[in-house]
Amino acid sequence: MKVMVCGGAGYIGSHTVVELIASGHAVVVVDSHANSSPKALERVERITGEKVENACVDVRDAAALAGVFSRHDFDAVIHFAALKSVGESWQKPLTYFDNNISGTIVLMQEMARAGVGKFVFSSSATVYGAPDFSPIPESAALRTASPYGRTKLIAEELIEELSHVDPGFKAAVLRYFNPVGAHQSGLIGEDPSGTPNNLMPYICQVAVGRRPYLQIFGNDYPTRDGTGVRDYVHVVDLARAHVRAVEHLGKGGETFTVNLGTGCGHSVLEVVAAFERVSGRQVPLSYAPRRAGDVAEYFASPELARRLLGWKAEYDLDRMCEDAWRWQSMSPDGYV
């Protein structure tokens, strides 16, 4: 298949481009590089041995998107091109609404004009808000707790509506839990701008000397060690799920929504201990009060993805930490 990958120079996007090429698919990346580096694609080319076409286009730019569609005969589109910081979304809600919702609408409009009807959407477990229980199935109540989560839920609703009224439009909605790790080559990985919002890149930056300590928000949760428990999934496992989703739609699959996680949770302290074990580096800690909106435990029920796509996460926590540390130690300042 020939696949447009919007946001393909980002963390999950770049790993997905690698896995698509490894599976024999042709890829064209569309990325404005507002929150990614073109150097990620140079490294993808080193990993794959393939030249990757990159159109520097914002998904909200209908004319520029139309130009890309006119030059290629795409079978499917994967959409990663969204802003993704929960904290930042509280400070810039309109920016998030514009980029994440408007961008999705414009992209689907241009797909319709180009006659491309297969769509894989990068969603998030934030659509579950504060869940009543874990593991969380896809049927759990949807109630977002941030502007970012709201943008994902609204986009999901738009996709669902379009799939109902347009028989030629089929979509895969993939709800990620906590992507971590990096490609085993160490050439590509997570390179957040500014202060990391997620646990693993923060741990990595402490271990490499960019930050003095890891601040843990809350050590009094009703969990096995008092710290929050989350479902961490290796980014390569996640990327392979996108390949499965594209291929499922390519074979005539109907619109579907699945969770992507391991089905088990690890606490913050367990992640730190695993990282210290595989890296040989000590991660100094500091404790702070709980953050508003955080919950004690949060992990997926991935059974539907296994049944529908034949997908299951393969890599364990030690492998996630090992690969994340290899990336950070090889590129201590990220893509520079």
mmCIF file of C-alpha atoms in Angstrom:
data_model
loop_
_atom_site.group_PDB
_atom_site.id
_atom_site.type_symbol
_atom_site.label_atom_id
_atom_site.label_comp_id
_atom_site.label_asym_id
_atom_site.label_seq_id
_atom_site.Cartn_x
_atom_site.Cartn_y
_atom_site.Cartn_z
ATOM 1 C CA MET A 1 0.000 0.000 0.000
ATOM 2 C CA LYS A 2 1.012 3.631 -0.422
ATOM 3 C CA VAL A 3 0.503 5.517 2.835
ATOM 4 C CA MET A 4 0.532 9.209 3.713
ATOM 5 C CA VAL A 5 1.905 9.576 7.253
ATOM 6 C CA CYS A 6 0.982 12.950 8.734
ATOM 7 C CA GLY A 7 3.330 13.819 11.576
ATOM 8 C CA GLY A 8 5.693 11.132 10.343
ATOM 9 C CA ALA A 9 8.811 12.861 11.705
ATOM 10 C CA GLY A 10 7.517 12.760 15.274
ATOM 11 C CA TYR A 11 8.197 10.170 17.957
ATOM 12 C CA ILE A 12 5.551 7.565 17.119
ATOM 13 C CA GLY A 13 5.336 8.635 13.478
ATOM 14 C CA SER A 14 9.012 8.026 12.725
ATOM 15 C CA HIS A 15 8.914 4.554 14.256
ATOM 16 C CA THR A 16 5.774 3.764 12.271
ATOM 17 C CA VAL A 17 7.456 4.866 9.036
ATOM 18 C CA VAL A 18 10.262 2.378 9.786
ATOM 19 C CA GLU A 19 7.780 -0.451 10.367
ATOM 20 C CA LEU A 20 5.710 0.395 7.280
ATOM 21 C CA ILE A 21 8.804 0.286 5.077
ATOM 22 C CA ALA A 22 9.941 -2.948 6.738
ATOM 23 C CA SER A 23 6.548 -4.430 5.839
ATOM 24 C CA GLY A 24 6.912 -3.474 2.185
ATOM 25 C CA HIS A 25 4.672 -0.394 2.080
ATOM 26 C CA ALA A 26 5.491 2.900 0.332
ATOM 27 C CA VAL A 27 5.470 6.010 2.523
ATOM 28 C CA VAL A 28 5.195 9.762 2.012
ATOM 29 C CA VAL A 29 5.593 11.886 5.149
ATOM 30 C CA VAL A 30 3.648 15.112 5.665
ATOM 31 C CA ASP A 31 5.038 17.105 8.603
ATOM 32 C CA SER A 32 5.274 20.816 9.351
ATOM 33 C CA HIS A 33 8.119 20.168 11.819
ATOM 34 C CA ALA A 34 6.444 22.480 14.313
ATOM 35 C CA ASN A 35 7.093 19.821 16.955
ATOM 36 C CA SER A 36 9.547 17.462 15.252
ATOM 37 C CA SER A 37 12.938 17.419 13.580
ATOM 38 C CA PRO A 38 13.672 16.627 9.906
ATOM 39 C CA LYS A 39 16.765 14.838 11.216
ATOM 40 C CA ALA A 40 14.499 12.061 12.478
ATOM 41 C CA LEU A 41 13.693 11.183 8.865
ATOM 42 C CA GLU A 42 17.379 11.252 7.904
ATOM 43 C CA ARG A 43 17.910 8.631 10.597
ATOM 44 C CA VAL A 44 14.902 6.642 9.403
ATOM 45 C CA GLU A 45 16.615 6.512 6.011
ATOM 46 C CA ARG A 46 19.768 5.153 7.678
ATOM 47 C CA ILE A 47 17.739 2.451 9.423
ATOM 48 C CA THR A 48 15.696 1.401 6.397
ATOM 49 C CA GLY A 49 18.081 2.108 3.535
ATOM 50 C CA GLU A 50 15.160 3.803 1.776
ATOM 51 C CA LYS A 51 14.703 7.426 0.739
ATOM 52 C CA VAL A 52 11.715 8.948 2.520
ATOM 53 C CA GLU A 53 9.803 11.709 0.759
ATOM 54 C CA ASN A 54 8.908 14.493 3.186
ATOM 55 C CA ALA A 55 6.425 17.258 2.345
ATOM 56 C CA CYS A 56 6.787 20.143 4.801
ATOM 57 C CA VAL A 57 3.062 20.837 5.118
ATOM 58 C CA ASP A 58 0.720 21.747 7.981
ATOM 59 C CA VAL A 59 -2.400 19.557 7.920
ATOM 60 C CA ARG A 60 -4.533 22.703 8.289
ATOM 61 C CA ASP A 61 -3.225 23.965 4.922
ATOM 62 C CA ALA A 62 -5.857 22.564 2.542
ATOM 63 C CA ALA A 63 -4.177 23.812 -0.640
ATOM 64 C CA ALA A 64 -0.795 22.338 0.276
ATOM 65 C CA LEU A 65 -2.405 19.040 1.275
ATOM 66 C CA ALA A 66 -4.313 18.942 -2.000
ATOM 67 C CA GLY A 67 -1.002 19.335 -3.807
ATOM 68 C CA VAL A 68 0.453 16.300 -2.044
ATOM 69 C CA PHE A 69 -2.641 14.221 -2.803
ATOM 70 C CA SER A 70 -2.485 15.276 -6.471
ATOM 71 C CA ARG A 71 1.078 13.973 -6.799
ATOM 72 C CA HIS A 72 0.415 10.544 -5.306
ATOM 73 C CA ASP A 73 -2.122 7.755 -5.483
ATOM 74 C CA PHE A 74 -2.539 6.986 -1.789
ATOM 75 C CA ASP A 75 -4.303 3.934 -0.393
ATOM 76 C CA ALA A 76 -4.465 5.194 3.200
ATOM 77 C CA VAL A 77 -3.598 8.028 5.587
ATOM 78 C CA ILE A 78 -2.188 7.756 9.108
ATOM 79 C CA HIS A 79 -2.718 10.879 11.209
ATOM 80 C CA PHE A 80 -0.205 11.663 13.980
ATOM 81 C CA ALA A 81 -0.053 15.427 13.392
ATOM 82 C CA ALA A 82 -1.437 16.689 16.694
ATOM 83 C CA LEU A 83 -0.243 18.640 19.708
ATOM 84 C CA LYS A 84 -0.130 16.261 22.666
ATOM 85 C CA SER A 85 0.747 17.907 25.989
ATOM 86 C CA VAL A 86 -2.043 17.720 28.560
ATOM 87 C CA GLY A 87 -0.489 20.509 30.622
ATOM 88 C CA GLU A 88 0.099 22.813 27.678
ATOM 89 C CA SER A 89 -3.462 22.274 26.490
ATOM 90 C CA TRP A 90 -4.734 24.003 29.643
ATOM 91 C CA GLN A 91 -2.565 27.025 28.822
ATOM 92 C CA LYS A 92 -3.360 27.100 25.085
ATOM 93 C CA PRO A 93 -6.777 25.491 24.581
ATOM 94 C CA LEU A 94 -7.587 27.381 21.393
ATOM 95 C CA THR A 95 -4.263 26.368 19.854
ATOM 96 C CA TYR A 96 -5.083 22.744 20.619
ATOM 97 C CA PHE A 97 -8.637 23.035 19.277
ATOM 98 C CA ASP A 98 -7.334 24.626 16.087
ATOM 99 C CA ASN A 99 -4.489 22.213 15.423
ATOM 100 C CA ASN A 100 -6.032 18.952 16.591
ATOM 101 C CA ILE A 101 -9.677 19.379 15.589
ATOM 102 C CA SER A 102 -9.421 21.728 12.609
ATOM 103 C CA GLY A 103 -6.406 19.835 11.300
ATOM 104 C CA THR A 104 -8.303 16.551 11.396
ATOM 105 C CA ILE A 105 -11.292 18.064 9.613
ATOM 106 C CA VAL A 106 -9.170 19.610 6.836
ATOM 107 C CA LEU A 107 -7.262 16.356 6.389
ATOM 108 C CA MET A 108 -10.457 14.311 6.057
ATOM 109 C CA GLN A 109 -11.892 16.866 3.613
ATOM 110 C CA GLU A 110 -8.837 16.579 1.379
ATOM 111 C CA MET A 111 -8.933 12.791 1.641
ATOM 112 C CA ALA A 112 -12.534 12.873 0.413
ATOM 113 C CA ARG A 113 -11.631 15.139 -2.516
ATOM 114 C CA ALA A 114 -8.767 12.818 -3.445
ATOM 115 C CA GLY A 115 -10.891 9.681 -3.097
ATOM 116 C CA VAL A 116 -8.810 8.193 -0.276
ATOM 117 C CA GLY A 117 -11.065 6.358 2.166
ATOM 118 C CA LYS A 118 -8.821 4.525 4.642
ATOM 119 C CA PHE A 119 -7.820 6.464 7.757
ATOM 120 C CA VAL A 120 -5.791 5.482 10.840
ATOM 121 C CA PHE A 121 -6.187 7.967 13.677
ATOM 122 C CA SER A 122 -3.789 8.488 16.556
ATOM 123 C CA SER A 123 -6.037 8.792 19.605
ATOM 124 C CA SER A 124 -5.351 8.506 23.308
ATOM 125 C CA ALA A 125 -6.440 6.829 26.516
ATOM 126 C CA THR A 126 -7.094 10.352 27.822
ATOM 127 C CA VAL A 127 -10.579 9.977 26.314
ATOM 128 C CA TYR A 128 -11.397 7.816 29.360
ATOM 129 C CA GLY A 129 -10.697 10.670 31.790
ATOM 130 C CA ALA A 130 -10.622 9.283 35.334
ATOM 131 C CA PRO A 131 -11.812 5.697 34.746
ATOM 132 C CA ASP A 132 -13.910 3.775 37.237
ATOM 133 C CA PHE A 133 -11.659 0.707 37.020
ATOM 134 C CA SER A 134 -8.718 -0.922 35.278
ATOM 135 C CA PRO A 135 -8.109 -2.737 32.986
ATOM 136 C CA ILE A 136 -10.059 -0.298 30.813
ATOM 137 C CA PRO A 137 -12.070 -1.760 27.911
ATOM 138 C CA GLU A 138 -13.065 0.227 24.825
ATOM 139 C CA SER A 139 -16.645 0.233 26.140
ATOM 140 C CA ALA A 140 -15.690 2.258 29.239
ATOM 141 C CA ALA A 141 -17.325 5.647 29.771
ATOM 142 C CA LEU A 142 -15.722 8.507 27.812
ATOM 143 C CA ARG A 143 -15.155 11.658 29.871
ATOM 144 C CA THR A 144 -12.113 13.755 29.181
ATOM 145 C CA ALA A 145 -10.256 15.699 31.839
ATOM 146 C CA SER A 146 -8.260 18.183 29.723
ATOM 147 C CA PRO A 147 -8.567 20.279 26.557
ATOM 148 C CA TYR A 148 -6.125 17.857 24.886
ATOM 149 C CA GLY A 149 -8.305 14.881 25.753
ATOM 150 C CA ARG A 150 -11.353 16.773 24.532
ATOM 151 C CA THR A 151 -9.714 17.331 21.123
ATOM 152 C CA LYS A 152 -9.103 13.597 20.787
ATOM 153 C CA LEU A 153 -12.666 12.715 21.766
ATOM 154 C CA ILE A 154 -14.189 15.269 19.388
ATOM 155 C CA ALA A 155 -12.001 13.970 16.553
ATOM 156 C CA GLU A 156 -13.106 10.421 17.358
ATOM 157 C CA GLU A 157 -16.758 11.510 17.220
ATOM 158 C CA LEU A 158 -16.235 13.228 13.857
ATOM 159 C CA ILE A 159 -14.564 10.117 12.464
ATOM 160 C CA GLU A 160 -17.389 7.918 13.700
ATOM 161 C CA GLU A 161 -20.036 10.193 12.169
ATOM 162 C CA LEU A 162 -18.242 10.320 8.820
ATOM 163 C CA SER A 163 -17.883 6.547 8.728
ATOM 164 C CA HIS A 164 -21.651 6.250 9.262
ATOM 165 C CA VAL A 165 -22.629 8.593 6.427
ATOM 166 C CA ASP A 166 -19.865 7.821 3.911
ATOM 167 C CA PRO A 167 -19.710 4.125 2.970
ATOM 168 C CA GLY A 168 -16.343 4.695 1.293
ATOM 169 C CA PHE A 169 -14.690 5.960 4.493
ATOM 170 C CA LYS A 170 -13.249 3.375 6.899
ATOM 171 C CA ALA A 171 -11.198 4.286 9.948
ATOM 172 C CA ALA A 172 -9.068 2.707 12.637
ATOM 173 C CA VAL A 173 -9.075 4.675 15.903
ATOM 174 C CA LEU A 174 -6.129 3.652 18.072
ATOM 175 C CA ARG A 175 -6.212 4.694 21.729
ATOM 176 C CA TYR A 176 -2.639 4.734 23.051
ATOM 177 C CA PHE A 177 -1.757 4.333 26.673
ATOM 178 C CA ASN A 178 1.864 5.353 27.505
ATOM 179 C CA PRO A 179 4.338 4.975 24.607
ATOM 180 C CA VAL A 180 7.979 4.632 25.709
ATOM 181 C CA GLY A 181 11.257 3.227 24.429
ATOM 182 C CA ALA A 182 13.023 3.720 21.112
ATOM 183 C CA HIS A 183 14.206 1.862 18.035
ATOM 184 C CA GLN A 184 16.814 -0.770 18.890
ATOM 185 C CA SER A 185 19.388 0.997 16.687
ATOM 186 C CA GLY A 186 19.332 3.983 19.053
ATOM 187 C CA LEU A 187 19.031 6.298 16.039
ATOM 188 C CA ILE A 188 15.469 7.501 16.661
ATOM 189 C CA GLY A 189 13.592 8.077 19.896
ATOM 190 C CA GLU A 190 11.556 10.521 21.952
ATOM 191 C CA ASP A 191 12.935 14.079 21.837
ATOM 192 C CA PRO A 192 10.482 16.419 23.580
ATOM 193 C CA SER A 193 10.976 20.156 23.280
ATOM 194 C CA GLY A 194 11.381 21.941 26.607
ATOM 195 C CA THR A 195 10.637 20.131 29.856
ATOM 196 C CA PRO A 196 9.396 16.581 29.244
ATOM 197 C CA ASN A 197 5.765 15.977 30.119
ATOM 198 C CA ASN A 198 6.145 12.189 30.251
ATOM 199 C CA LEU A 199 7.977 9.969 32.711
ATOM 200 C CA MET A 200 10.476 8.076 30.546
ATOM 201 C CA PRO A 201 12.086 11.016 28.709
ATOM 202 C CA TYR A 202 12.374 12.817 32.043
ATOM 203 C CA ILE A 203 14.148 9.810 33.587
ATOM 204 C CA CYS A 204 16.448 9.647 30.553
ATOM 205 C CA GLN A 205 17.342 13.328 30.812
ATOM 206 C CA VAL A 206 18.148 12.944 34.505
ATOM 207 C CA ALA A 207 20.327 9.901 33.764
ATOM 208 C CA VAL A 208 22.229 11.719 31.017
ATOM 209 C CA GLY A 209 22.816 14.769 33.221
ATOM 210 C CA ARG A 210 20.455 17.274 31.632
ATOM 211 C CA ARG A 211 18.258 17.473 34.768
ATOM 212 C CA PRO A 212 19.199 17.108 38.447
ATOM 213 C CA TYR A 213 16.434 14.795 39.650
ATOM 214 C CA LEU A 214 13.081 13.223 38.828
ATOM 215 C CA GLN A 215 10.121 14.824 40.552
ATOM 216 C CA ILE A 216 7.425 12.301 41.442
ATOM 217 C CA PHE A 217 3.956 13.719 41.950
ATOM 218 C CA GLY A 218 2.347 11.779 44.774
ATOM 219 C CA ASN A 219 3.661 8.828 46.798
ATOM 220 C CA ASP A 220 0.500 8.249 48.817
ATOM 221 C CA TYR A 221 -1.722 6.586 46.233
ATOM 222 C CA PRO A 222 -3.476 3.313 47.175
ATOM 223 C CA THR A 223 -1.013 1.311 45.030
ATOM 224 C CA ARG A 224 1.671 -1.242 45.896
ATOM 225 C CA ASP A 225 4.327 1.424 46.540
ATOM 226 C CA GLY A 226 2.281 4.620 46.758
ATOM 227 C CA THR A 227 3.157 5.928 43.274
ATOM 228 C CA GLY A 228 0.882 6.033 40.239
ATOM 229 C CA VAL A 229 0.537 2.940 38.058
ATOM 230 C CA ARG A 230 0.368 3.281 34.263
ATOM 231 C CA ASP A 231 0.387 1.032 31.192
ATOM 232 C CA TYR A 232 3.689 1.561 29.350
ATOM 233 C CA VAL A 233 3.927 0.167 25.813
ATOM 234 C CA HIS A 234 7.046 0.027 23.636
ATOM 235 C CA VAL A 235 6.888 2.470 20.734
ATOM 236 C CA VAL A 236 7.931 -0.245 18.259
ATOM 237 C CA ASP A 237 5.040 -2.436 19.411
ATOM 238 C CA LEU A 238 2.801 0.591 18.939
ATOM 239 C CA ALA A 239 4.197 1.277 15.460
ATOM 240 C CA ARG A 240 3.560 -2.315 14.418
ATOM 241 C CA ALA A 241 -0.060 -1.959 15.526
ATOM 242 C CA HIS A 242 -0.433 0.877 12.998
ATOM 243 C CA VAL A 243 0.866 -1.386 10.243
ATOM 244 C CA ARG A 244 -1.672 -4.030 11.278
ATOM 245 C CA ALA A 245 -4.433 -1.400 11.277
ATOM 246 C CA VAL A 246 -3.560 -0.135 7.787
ATOM 247 C CA GLU A 247 -3.425 -3.681 6.448
ATOM 248 C CA HIS A 248 -6.730 -4.568 8.135
ATOM 249 C CA LEU A 249 -8.456 -1.635 6.421
ATOM 250 C CA GLY A 250 -6.713 -2.516 3.156
ATOM 251 C CA LYS A 251 -8.314 -5.948 3.275
ATOM 252 C CA GLY A 252 -11.795 -4.445 3.568
ATOM 253 C CA GLY A 253 -12.062 -4.082 7.340
ATOM 254 C CA GLU A 254 -14.793 -1.899 8.809
ATOM 255 C CA THR A 255 -14.286 1.118 11.090
ATOM 256 C CA PHE A 256 -13.091 0.098 14.557
ATOM 257 C CA THR A 257 -11.632 1.457 17.812
ATOM 258 C CA VAL A 258 -9.058 -0.397 19.931
ATOM 259 C CA ASN A 259 -6.824 0.194 22.932
ATOM 260 C CA LEU A 260 -3.079 -0.204 22.493
ATOM 261 C CA GLY A 261 -1.367 -1.191 25.718
ATOM 262 C CA THR A 262 0.175 -4.180 27.452
ATOM 263 C CA GLY A 263 -2.731 -4.906 29.777
ATOM 264 C CA CYS A 264 -0.683 -4.472 32.940
ATOM 265 C CA GLY A 265 0.548 -1.489 34.898
ATOM 266 C CA HIS A 266 3.893 -0.432 36.352
ATOM 267 C CA SER A 267 4.352 2.140 39.096
ATOM 268 C CA VAL A 268 6.661 5.124 38.786
ATOM 269 C CA LEU A 269 9.112 3.556 41.228
ATOM 270 C CA GLU A 270 9.058 0.267 39.301
ATOM 271 C CA VAL A 271 9.925 2.111 36.101
ATOM 272 C CA VAL A 272 12.759 3.950 37.847
ATOM 273 C CA ALA A 273 14.113 0.696 39.318
ATOM 274 C CA ALA A 274 14.014 -1.028 35.916
ATOM 275 C CA PHE A 275 15.771 1.907 34.274
ATOM 276 C CA GLU A 276 18.511 1.990 36.916
ATOM 277 C CA ARG A 277 18.969 -1.774 36.540
ATOM 278 C CA VAL A 278 19.463 -1.764 32.751
ATOM 279 C CA SER A 279 21.351 1.546 32.483
ATOM 280 C CA GLY A 280 23.624 1.329 35.508
ATOM 281 C CA ARG A 281 22.733 4.960 36.244
ATOM 282 C CA GLN A 282 21.187 6.262 39.448
ATOM 283 C CA VAL A 283 18.098 8.463 39.123
ATOM 284 C CA PRO A 284 17.812 10.900 42.066
ATOM 285 C CA LEU A 285 14.224 11.439 43.213
ATOM 286 C CA SER A 286 12.165 14.236 44.732
ATOM 287 C CA TYR A 287 8.561 13.949 45.845
ATOM 288 C CA ALA A 288 5.822 16.523 45.351
ATOM 289 C CA PRO A 289 2.075 16.507 46.080
ATOM 290 C CA ARG A 290 -0.329 14.777 43.735
ATOM 291 C CA ARG A 291 -1.373 16.694 40.638
ATOM 292 C CA ALA A 292 -5.035 17.479 40.159
ATOM 293 C CA GLY A 293 -6.730 14.950 37.898
ATOM 294 C CA ASP A 294 -4.160 12.170 38.293
ATOM 295 C CA VAL A 295 -5.534 8.748 39.188
ATOM 296 C CA ALA A 296 -3.952 5.868 41.086
ATOM 297 C CA GLU A 297 -4.082 3.175 38.400
ATOM 298 C CA TYR A 298 -4.632 3.344 34.664
ATOM 299 C CA PHE A 299 -4.046 0.414 32.334
ATOM 300 C CA ALA A 300 -5.599 -1.084 29.240
ATOM 301 C CA SER A 301 -7.591 -4.081 28.287
ATOM 302 C CA PRO A 302 -5.893 -4.856 24.940
ATOM 303 C CA GLU A 303 -7.939 -7.959 24.162
ATOM 304 C CA LEU A 304 -9.896 -6.408 21.273
ATOM 305 C CA ALA A 305 -6.691 -5.439 19.440
ATOM 306 C CA ARG A 306 -5.487 -9.024 19.807
ATOM 307 C CA ARG A 307 -8.721 -10.465 18.445
ATOM 308 C CA LEU A 308 -9.235 -7.969 15.641
ATOM 309 C CA LEU A 309 -5.677 -7.270 14.487
ATOM 310 C CA GLY A 310 -3.734 -10.217 15.839
ATOM 311 C CA TRP A 311 -1.631 -7.666 17.710
ATOM 312 C CA LYS A 312 -0.058 -8.051 21.123
ATOM 313 C CA ALA A 313 2.677 -6.027 22.795
ATOM 314 C CA GLU A 314 5.898 -8.064 22.784
ATOM 315 C CA TYR A 315 8.459 -5.984 24.665
ATOM 316 C CA ASP A 316 8.669 -5.864 28.473
ATOM 317 C CA LEU A 317 9.583 -2.983 30.786
ATOM 318 C CA ASP A 318 13.298 -3.788 30.853
ATOM 319 C CA ARG A 319 13.420 -3.679 27.047
ATOM 320 C CA MET A 320 11.544 -0.356 27.039
ATOM 321 C CA CYS A 321 14.080 1.132 29.451
ATOM 322 C CA GLU A 322 17.077 -0.407 27.673
ATOM 323 C CA ASP A 323 16.058 1.004 24.293
ATOM 324 C CA ALA A 324 15.134 4.408 25.728
ATOM 325 C CA TRP A 325 18.535 4.656 27.414
ATOM 326 C CA ARG A 326 20.408 3.581 24.274
ATOM 327 C CA TRP A 327 18.696 6.375 22.328
ATOM 328 C CA GLN A 328 19.365 9.000 25.015
ATOM 329 C CA SER A 329 22.985 7.987 25.600
ATOM 330 C CA MET A 330 23.705 8.012 21.849
ATOM 331 C CA SER A 331 21.910 11.356 21.390
ATOM 332 C CA PRO A 332 22.172 13.123 24.770
ATOM 333 C CA ASP A 333 20.806 16.374 23.362
ATOM 334 C CA GLY A 334 18.264 14.739 21.058
ATOM 335 C CA TYR A 335 18.156 15.669 17.380
ATOM 336 C CA VAL A 336 20.721 18.468 17.177
#
